[in-house]
Amino acid sequence: MRWADVEALCLALPGTTLDHPFGDSNVFKVGGKMFALITMEGKRPGGLWFKAGETSYRLLIQEDGISPCPYLARAHWVALDSLKVLKDREIKSYLSRAHGLVASGLSKKKRAELGIDVVLKDEIFDPFA
């Protein structure tokens, strides 16, 4: 998977917007709330941060190349050093899940405006399902 694929995947999720509140980093939001971020090292992408459920967070940070996200770990965000840390389908699943977790915190009215009707709960998540 390439960085452009990650960006395209995030932007294809319902109600997603791209913002740059932290300089060059690409911040993906749903309903104005962040669910993923591509960090920049100079002019090149440096890492991928995303929200995970509590259980997924605990499992993911045990993997090499994945750590608690700076500033956001208390909210169960993880930081990938590179896209090679996970398989493509795992990245796709975790980013979709991150979007759903954040969207589930939006009001029912806001979700309806954005065309989102699924509400996720923090449960054991299988990225291969």
mmCIF file of N, CA and C in Angstrom, residues 2-103:
data_model
loop_
_atom_site.group_PDB
_atom_site.id
_atom_site.type_symbol
_atom_site.label_atom_id
_atom_site.label_comp_id
_atom_site.label_asym_id
_atom_site.label_seq_id
_atom_site.Cartn_x
_atom_site.Cartn_y
_atom_site.Cartn_z
ATOM 1 N N ARG A 2 0.459 2.229 -0.739
ATOM 2 C CA ARG A 2 1.193 3.492 -0.822
ATOM 3 C C ARG A 2 0.467 4.546 0.009
ATOM 4 N N TRP A 3 1.163 5.638 0.294
ATOM 5 C CA TRP A 3 0.553 6.713 1.078
ATOM 6 C C TRP A 3 -0.658 7.291 0.349
ATOM 7 N N ALA A 4 -0.590 7.380 -0.966
ATOM 8 C CA ALA A 4 -1.723 7.895 -1.745
ATOM 9 C C ALA A 4 -2.935 6.980 -1.597
ATOM 10 N N ASP A 5 -2.700 5.678 -1.451
ATOM 11 C CA ASP A 5 -3.799 4.731 -1.246
ATOM 12 C C ASP A 5 -4.469 4.961 0.109
ATOM 13 N N VAL A 6 -3.659 5.250 1.116
ATOM 14 C CA VAL A 6 -4.205 5.524 2.450
ATOM 15 C C VAL A 6 -5.074 6.775 2.395
ATOM 16 N N GLU A 7 -4.563 7.801 1.748
ATOM 17 C CA GLU A 7 -5.326 9.045 1.623
ATOM 18 C C GLU A 7 -6.636 8.814 0.871
ATOM 19 N N ALA A 8 -6.577 8.095 -0.226
ATOM 20 C CA ALA A 8 -7.783 7.818 -1.012
ATOM 21 C C ALA A 8 -8.786 6.994 -0.208
ATOM 22 N N LEU A 9 -8.300 6.017 0.534
ATOM 23 C CA LEU A 9 -9.179 5.190 1.359
ATOM 24 C C LEU A 9 -9.897 6.039 2.402
ATOM 25 N N CYS A 10 -9.155 6.866 3.105
ATOM 26 C CA CYS A 10 -9.761 7.709 4.136
ATOM 27 C C CYS A 10 -10.789 8.662 3.546
ATOM 28 N N LEU A 11 -10.449 9.283 2.430
ATOM 29 C CA LEU A 11 -11.354 10.248 1.813
ATOM 30 C C LEU A 11 -12.603 9.591 1.217
ATOM 31 N N ALA A 12 -12.538 8.291 0.955
ATOM 32 C CA ALA A 12 -13.699 7.580 0.409
ATOM 33 C C ALA A 12 -14.715 7.210 1.489
ATOM 34 N N LEU A 13 -14.330 7.309 2.752
ATOM 35 C CA LEU A 13 -15.243 6.980 3.842
ATOM 36 C C LEU A 13 -16.266 8.107 4.001
ATOM 37 N N PRO A 14 -17.528 7.773 4.324
ATOM 38 C CA PRO A 14 -18.590 8.789 4.367
ATOM 39 C C PRO A 14 -18.284 9.955 5.309
ATOM 40 N N GLY A 15 -18.493 11.161 4.792
ATOM 41 C CA GLY A 15 -18.372 12.356 5.608
ATOM 42 C C GLY A 15 -16.953 12.772 5.951
ATOM 43 N N THR A 16 -15.959 12.164 5.319
ATOM 44 C CA THR A 16 -14.565 12.470 5.644
ATOM 45 C C THR A 16 -14.111 13.767 4.986
ATOM 46 N N THR A 17 -13.369 14.543 5.769
ATOM 47 C CA THR A 17 -12.744 15.752 5.255
ATOM 48 C C THR A 17 -11.248 15.686 5.548
ATOM 49 N N LEU A 18 -10.481 16.413 4.765
ATOM 50 C CA LEU A 18 -9.031 16.496 4.942
ATOM 51 C C LEU A 18 -8.704 17.885 5.469
ATOM 52 N N ASP A 19 -7.876 17.917 6.507
ATOM 53 C CA ASP A 19 -7.512 19.181 7.137
ATOM 54 C C ASP A 19 -6.006 19.179 7.392
ATOM 55 N N HIS A 20 -5.442 20.352 7.641
ATOM 56 C CA HIS A 20 -4.007 20.490 7.916
ATOM 57 C C HIS A 20 -3.788 21.398 9.130
ATOM 58 N N PRO A 21 -4.352 21.057 10.292
ATOM 59 C CA PRO A 21 -4.201 21.933 11.463
ATOM 60 C C PRO A 21 -2.808 21.881 12.096
ATOM 61 N N PHE A 22 -2.020 20.876 11.739
ATOM 62 C CA PHE A 22 -0.689 20.698 12.331
ATOM 63 C C PHE A 22 0.410 20.876 11.288
ATOM 64 N N GLY A 23 0.272 21.854 10.434
ATOM 65 C CA GLY A 23 1.265 22.072 9.392
ATOM 66 C C GLY A 23 0.997 21.211 8.181
ATOM 67 N N ASP A 24 1.993 20.427 7.775
ATOM 68 C CA ASP A 24 1.873 19.632 6.557
ATOM 69 C C ASP A 24 1.152 18.299 6.752
ATOM 70 N N SER A 25 0.969 17.851 7.973
ATOM 71 C CA SER A 25 0.339 16.545 8.215
ATOM 72 C C SER A 25 -1.081 16.524 7.680
ATOM 73 N N ASN A 26 -1.458 15.394 7.078
ATOM 74 C CA ASN A 26 -2.814 15.207 6.566
ATOM 75 C C ASN A 26 -3.680 14.632 7.673
ATOM 76 N N VAL A 27 -4.668 15.393 8.103
ATOM 77 C CA VAL A 27 -5.561 14.969 9.176
ATOM 78 C C VAL A 27 -6.927 14.662 8.569
ATOM 79 N N PHE A 28 -7.394 13.441 8.801
ATOM 80 C CA PHE A 28 -8.678 13.006 8.269
ATOM 81 C C PHE A 28 -9.704 13.068 9.392
ATOM 82 N N LYS A 29 -10.826 13.727 9.096
ATOM 83 C CA LYS A 29 -11.855 13.958 10.108
ATOM 84 C C LYS A 29 -13.208 13.488 9.599
ATOM 85 N N VAL A 30 -14.049 13.108 10.550
ATOM 86 C CA VAL A 30 -15.443 12.825 10.251
ATOM 87 C C VAL A 30 -16.258 13.639 11.255
ATOM 88 N N GLY A 31 -17.164 14.447 10.731
ATOM 89 C CA GLY A 31 -17.949 15.305 11.606
ATOM 90 C C GLY A 31 -17.095 16.264 12.409
ATOM 91 N N GLY A 32 -15.930 16.652 11.863
ATOM 92 C CA GLY A 32 -15.044 17.582 12.535
ATOM 93 C C GLY A 32 -14.122 16.964 13.567
ATOM 94 N N LYS A 33 -14.167 15.634 13.709
ATOM 95 C CA LYS A 33 -13.322 14.948 14.695
ATOM 96 C C LYS A 33 -12.329 14.039 13.986
ATOM 97 N N MET A 34 -11.081 14.065 14.454
ATOM 98 C CA MET A 34 -10.014 13.294 13.818
ATOM 99 C C MET A 34 -10.209 11.794 14.015
ATOM 100 N N PHE A 35 -9.898 11.025 12.951
ATOM 101 C CA PHE A 35 -9.851 9.567 13.088
ATOM 102 C C PHE A 35 -8.542 8.989 12.552
ATOM 103 N N ALA A 36 -7.805 9.747 11.745
ATOM 104 C CA ALA A 36 -6.511 9.281 11.227
ATOM 105 C C ALA A 36 -5.663 10.485 10.838
ATOM 106 N N LEU A 37 -4.345 10.230 10.789
ATOM 107 C CA LEU A 37 -3.411 11.307 10.491
ATOM 108 C C LEU A 37 -2.175 10.708 9.832
ATOM 109 N N ILE A 38 -1.744 11.314 8.743
ATOM 110 C CA ILE A 38 -0.472 10.946 8.123
ATOM 111 C C ILE A 38 0.529 12.017 8.536
ATOM 112 N N THR A 39 1.524 11.606 9.318
ATOM 113 C CA THR A 39 2.544 12.556 9.771
ATOM 114 C C THR A 39 3.547 12.798 8.655
ATOM 115 N N MET A 40 4.182 13.926 8.708
ATOM 116 C CA MET A 40 5.158 14.275 7.675
ATOM 117 C C MET A 40 6.535 14.427 8.293
ATOM 118 N N GLU A 41 7.536 13.949 7.582
ATOM 119 C CA GLU A 41 8.942 14.148 7.926
ATOM 120 C C GLU A 41 9.527 14.956 6.778
ATOM 121 N N GLY A 42 9.570 16.228 6.970
ATOM 122 C CA GLY A 42 9.955 17.102 5.868
ATOM 123 C C GLY A 42 8.816 17.132 4.868
ATOM 124 N N LYS A 43 9.121 16.743 3.638
ATOM 125 C CA LYS A 43 8.095 16.729 2.596
ATOM 126 C C LYS A 43 7.583 15.321 2.306
ATOM 127 N N ARG A 44 8.036 14.338 3.109
ATOM 128 C CA ARG A 44 7.646 12.947 2.878
ATOM 129 C C ARG A 44 6.795 12.438 4.027
ATOM 130 N N PRO A 45 5.813 11.563 3.737
ATOM 131 C CA PRO A 45 5.045 10.952 4.821
ATOM 132 C C PRO A 45 5.965 10.154 5.743
ATOM 133 N N GLY A 46 5.716 10.263 7.032
ATOM 134 C CA GLY A 46 6.584 9.599 8.003
ATOM 135 C C GLY A 46 5.913 8.505 8.799
ATOM 136 N N GLY A 47 4.624 8.591 8.988
ATOM 137 C CA GLY A 47 3.930 7.587 9.784
ATOM 138 C C GLY A 47 2.428 7.761 9.682
ATOM 139 N N LEU A 48 1.738 6.770 10.186
ATOM 140 C CA LEU A 48 0.276 6.777 10.180
ATOM 141 C C LEU A 48 -0.215 6.630 11.603
ATOM 142 N N TRP A 49 -1.048 7.549 12.030
ATOM 143 C CA TRP A 49 -1.680 7.497 13.347
ATOM 144 C C TRP A 49 -3.168 7.289 13.129
ATOM 145 N N PHE A 50 -3.790 6.465 13.977
ATOM 146 C CA PHE A 50 -5.242 6.307 13.892
ATOM 147 C C PHE A 50 -5.825 5.865 15.225
ATOM 148 N N LYS A 51 -7.116 6.109 15.371
ATOM 149 C CA LYS A 51 -7.839 5.713 16.576
ATOM 150 C C LYS A 51 -8.131 4.223 16.492
ATOM 151 N N ALA A 52 -7.959 3.555 17.626
ATOM 152 C CA ALA A 52 -8.279 2.126 17.728
ATOM 153 C C ALA A 52 -9.198 1.935 18.931
ATOM 154 N N GLY A 53 -9.934 0.870 18.940
ATOM 155 C CA GLY A 53 -10.709 0.538 20.131
ATOM 156 C C GLY A 53 -9.753 0.123 21.238
ATOM 157 N N GLU A 54 -10.256 0.043 22.450
ATOM 158 C CA GLU A 54 -9.395 -0.271 23.593
ATOM 159 C C GLU A 54 -8.681 -1.609 23.434
ATOM 160 N N THR A 55 -9.403 -2.631 23.019
ATOM 161 C CA THR A 55 -8.802 -3.956 22.864
ATOM 162 C C THR A 55 -7.790 -3.969 21.725
ATOM 163 N N SER A 56 -8.151 -3.392 20.593
ATOM 164 C CA SER A 56 -7.223 -3.326 19.458
ATOM 165 C C SER A 56 -5.969 -2.544 19.832
ATOM 166 N N TYR A 57 -6.145 -1.473 20.564
ATOM 167 C CA TYR A 57 -5.010 -0.661 21.016
ATOM 168 C C TYR A 57 -4.022 -1.510 21.811
ATOM 169 N N ARG A 58 -4.546 -2.246 22.755
ATOM 170 C CA ARG A 58 -3.681 -3.083 23.597
ATOM 171 C C ARG A 58 -2.923 -4.127 22.785
ATOM 172 N N LEU A 59 -3.576 -4.688 21.784
ATOM 173 C CA LEU A 59 -2.923 -5.696 20.939
ATOM 174 C C LEU A 59 -1.922 -5.057 19.975
ATOM 175 N N LEU A 60 -2.309 -3.963 19.353
ATOM 176 C CA LEU A 60 -1.463 -3.338 18.343
ATOM 177 C C LEU A 60 -0.153 -2.815 18.915
ATOM 178 N N ILE A 61 -0.177 -2.218 20.101
ATOM 179 C CA ILE A 61 1.059 -1.624 20.626
ATOM 180 C C ILE A 61 2.077 -2.675 21.059
ATOM 181 N N GLN A 62 1.698 -3.942 21.011
ATOM 182 C CA GLN A 62 2.642 -5.011 21.296
ATOM 183 C C GLN A 62 3.439 -5.414 20.053
ATOM 184 N N GLU A 63 3.029 -4.924 18.890
ATOM 185 C CA GLU A 63 3.683 -5.258 17.627
ATOM 186 C C GLU A 63 4.879 -4.328 17.382
ATOM 187 N N ASP A 64 5.921 -4.876 16.768
ATOM 188 C CA ASP A 64 7.073 -4.055 16.380
ATOM 189 C C ASP A 64 6.632 -3.018 15.358
ATOM 190 N N GLY A 65 7.072 -1.787 15.534
ATOM 191 C CA GLY A 65 6.735 -0.729 14.592
ATOM 192 C C GLY A 65 5.435 -0.018 14.893
ATOM 193 N N ILE A 66 4.756 -0.418 15.974
ATOM 194 C CA ILE A 66 3.514 0.246 16.375
ATOM 195 C C ILE A 66 3.669 0.653 17.839
ATOM 196 N N SER A 67 3.358 1.904 18.112
ATOM 197 C CA SER A 67 3.507 2.402 19.475
ATOM 198 C C SER A 67 2.294 3.250 19.866
ATOM 199 N N PRO A 68 2.169 3.529 21.161
ATOM 200 C CA PRO A 68 1.112 4.467 21.568
ATOM 201 C C PRO A 68 1.365 5.817 20.893
ATOM 202 N N CYS A 69 0.331 6.418 20.423
ATOM 203 C CA CYS A 69 0.442 7.668 19.684
ATOM 204 C C CYS A 69 0.779 8.828 20.626
ATOM 205 N N PRO A 70 1.792 9.631 20.277
ATOM 206 C CA PRO A 70 2.095 10.799 21.102
ATOM 207 C C PRO A 70 0.862 11.697 21.239
ATOM 208 N N TYR A 71 0.613 12.167 22.432
ATOM 209 C CA TYR A 71 -0.475 13.093 22.744
ATOM 210 C C TYR A 71 -1.865 12.466 22.725
ATOM 211 N N LEU A 72 -2.055 11.346 22.052
ATOM 212 C CA LEU A 72 -3.394 10.786 21.877
ATOM 213 C C LEU A 72 -3.536 9.364 22.406
ATOM 214 N N ALA A 73 -2.528 8.836 23.052
ATOM 215 C CA ALA A 73 -2.563 7.447 23.527
ATOM 216 C C ALA A 73 -3.699 7.216 24.517
ATOM 217 N N ARG A 74 -4.002 8.203 25.342
ATOM 218 C CA ARG A 74 -5.071 8.016 26.334
ATOM 219 C C ARG A 74 -6.436 7.818 25.673
ATOM 220 N N ALA A 75 -6.542 8.233 24.422
ATOM 221 C CA ALA A 75 -7.778 8.044 23.656
ATOM 222 C C ALA A 75 -7.667 6.830 22.733
ATOM 223 N N HIS A 76 -6.671 5.972 22.996
ATOM 224 C CA HIS A 76 -6.452 4.718 22.262
ATOM 225 C C HIS A 76 -6.074 4.929 20.799
ATOM 226 N N TRP A 77 -5.166 5.857 20.563
ATOM 227 C CA TRP A 77 -4.606 6.057 19.242
ATOM 228 C C TRP A 77 -3.278 5.335 19.162
ATOM 229 N N VAL A 78 -2.976 4.787 17.979
ATOM 230 C CA VAL A 78 -1.699 4.113 17.750
ATOM 231 C C VAL A 78 -0.930 4.831 16.645
ATOM 232 N N ALA A 79 0.393 4.647 16.657
ATOM 233 C CA ALA A 79 1.271 5.252 15.658
ATOM 234 C C ALA A 79 2.051 4.154 14.946
ATOM 235 N N LEU A 80 1.885 4.063 13.623
ATOM 236 C CA LEU A 80 2.643 3.118 12.808
ATOM 237 C C LEU A 80 3.864 3.837 12.259
ATOM 238 N N ASP A 81 5.018 3.199 12.386
ATOM 239 C CA ASP A 81 6.258 3.780 11.868
ATOM 240 C C ASP A 81 6.280 3.794 10.345
ATOM 241 N N SER A 82 5.634 2.805 9.738
ATOM 242 C CA SER A 82 5.565 2.731 8.282
ATOM 243 C C SER A 82 4.334 1.914 7.900
ATOM 244 N N LEU A 83 4.011 1.913 6.616
ATOM 245 C CA LEU A 83 2.863 1.137 6.144
ATOM 246 C C LEU A 83 3.176 -0.347 6.051
ATOM 247 N N LYS A 84 4.435 -0.712 6.178
ATOM 248 C CA LYS A 84 4.837 -2.113 6.078
ATOM 249 C C LYS A 84 4.609 -2.877 7.380
ATOM 250 N N VAL A 85 4.246 -2.176 8.436
ATOM 251 C CA VAL A 85 4.043 -2.798 9.742
ATOM 252 C C VAL A 85 2.816 -3.725 9.731
ATOM 253 N N LEU A 86 1.799 -3.339 8.954
ATOM 254 C CA LEU A 86 0.578 -4.144 8.824
ATOM 255 C C LEU A 86 0.351 -4.494 7.357
ATOM 256 N N LYS A 87 -0.416 -5.537 7.137
ATOM 257 C CA LYS A 87 -0.808 -5.906 5.776
ATOM 258 C C LYS A 87 -1.802 -4.875 5.246
ATOM 259 N N ASP A 88 -1.886 -4.759 3.938
ATOM 260 C CA ASP A 88 -2.784 -3.788 3.318
ATOM 261 C C ASP A 88 -4.214 -3.929 3.821
ATOM 262 N N ARG A 89 -4.713 -5.146 3.857
ATOM 263 C CA ARG A 89 -6.106 -5.334 4.277
ATOM 264 C C ARG A 89 -6.301 -4.998 5.751
ATOM 265 N N GLU A 90 -5.260 -5.150 6.552
ATOM 266 C CA GLU A 90 -5.353 -4.761 7.963
ATOM 267 C C GLU A 90 -5.428 -3.245 8.083
ATOM 268 N N ILE A 91 -4.607 -2.556 7.318
ATOM 269 C CA ILE A 91 -4.645 -1.090 7.338
ATOM 270 C C ILE A 91 -6.023 -0.605 6.910
ATOM 271 N N LYS A 92 -6.546 -1.158 5.836
ATOM 272 C CA LYS A 92 -7.879 -0.773 5.365
ATOM 273 C C LYS A 92 -8.931 -1.004 6.439
ATOM 274 N N SER A 93 -8.874 -2.149 7.070
ATOM 275 C CA SER A 93 -9.853 -2.481 8.109
ATOM 276 C C SER A 93 -9.729 -1.572 9.319
ATOM 277 N N TYR A 94 -8.498 -1.330 9.764
ATOM 278 C CA TYR A 94 -8.311 -0.477 10.939
ATOM 279 C C TYR A 94 -8.705 0.971 10.660
ATOM 280 N N LEU A 95 -8.445 1.473 9.470
ATOM 281 C CA LEU A 95 -8.845 2.842 9.148
ATOM 282 C C LEU A 95 -10.364 2.961 9.048
ATOM 283 N N SER A 96 -11.007 1.965 8.468
ATOM 284 C CA SER A 96 -12.474 1.965 8.421
ATOM 285 C C SER A 96 -13.052 1.902 9.827
ATOM 286 N N ARG A 97 -12.430 1.097 10.659
ATOM 287 C CA ARG A 97 -12.851 0.967 12.053
ATOM 288 C C ARG A 97 -12.634 2.277 12.805
ATOM 289 N N ALA A 98 -11.497 2.942 12.579
ATOM 290 C CA ALA A 98 -11.224 4.225 13.228
ATOM 291 C C ALA A 98 -12.304 5.245 12.859
ATOM 292 N N HIS A 99 -12.637 5.287 11.587
ATOM 293 C CA HIS A 99 -13.701 6.174 11.105
ATOM 294 C C HIS A 99 -15.011 5.852 11.823
ATOM 295 N N GLY A 100 -15.355 4.577 11.904
ATOM 296 C CA GLY A 100 -16.598 4.175 12.558
ATOM 297 C C GLY A 100 -16.625 4.482 14.043
ATOM 298 N N LEU A 101 -15.504 4.292 14.716
ATOM 299 C CA LEU A 101 -15.433 4.592 16.151
ATOM 300 C C LEU A 101 -15.670 6.075 16.415
ATOM 301 N N VAL A 102 -15.040 6.918 15.620
ATOM 302 C CA VAL A 102 -15.213 8.359 15.805
ATOM 303 C C VAL A 102 -16.626 8.772 15.400
ATOM 304 N N ALA A 103 -17.113 8.239 14.296
ATOM 305 C CA ALA A 103 -18.466 8.573 13.847
ATOM 306 C C ALA A 103 -19.526 8.150 14.865
#
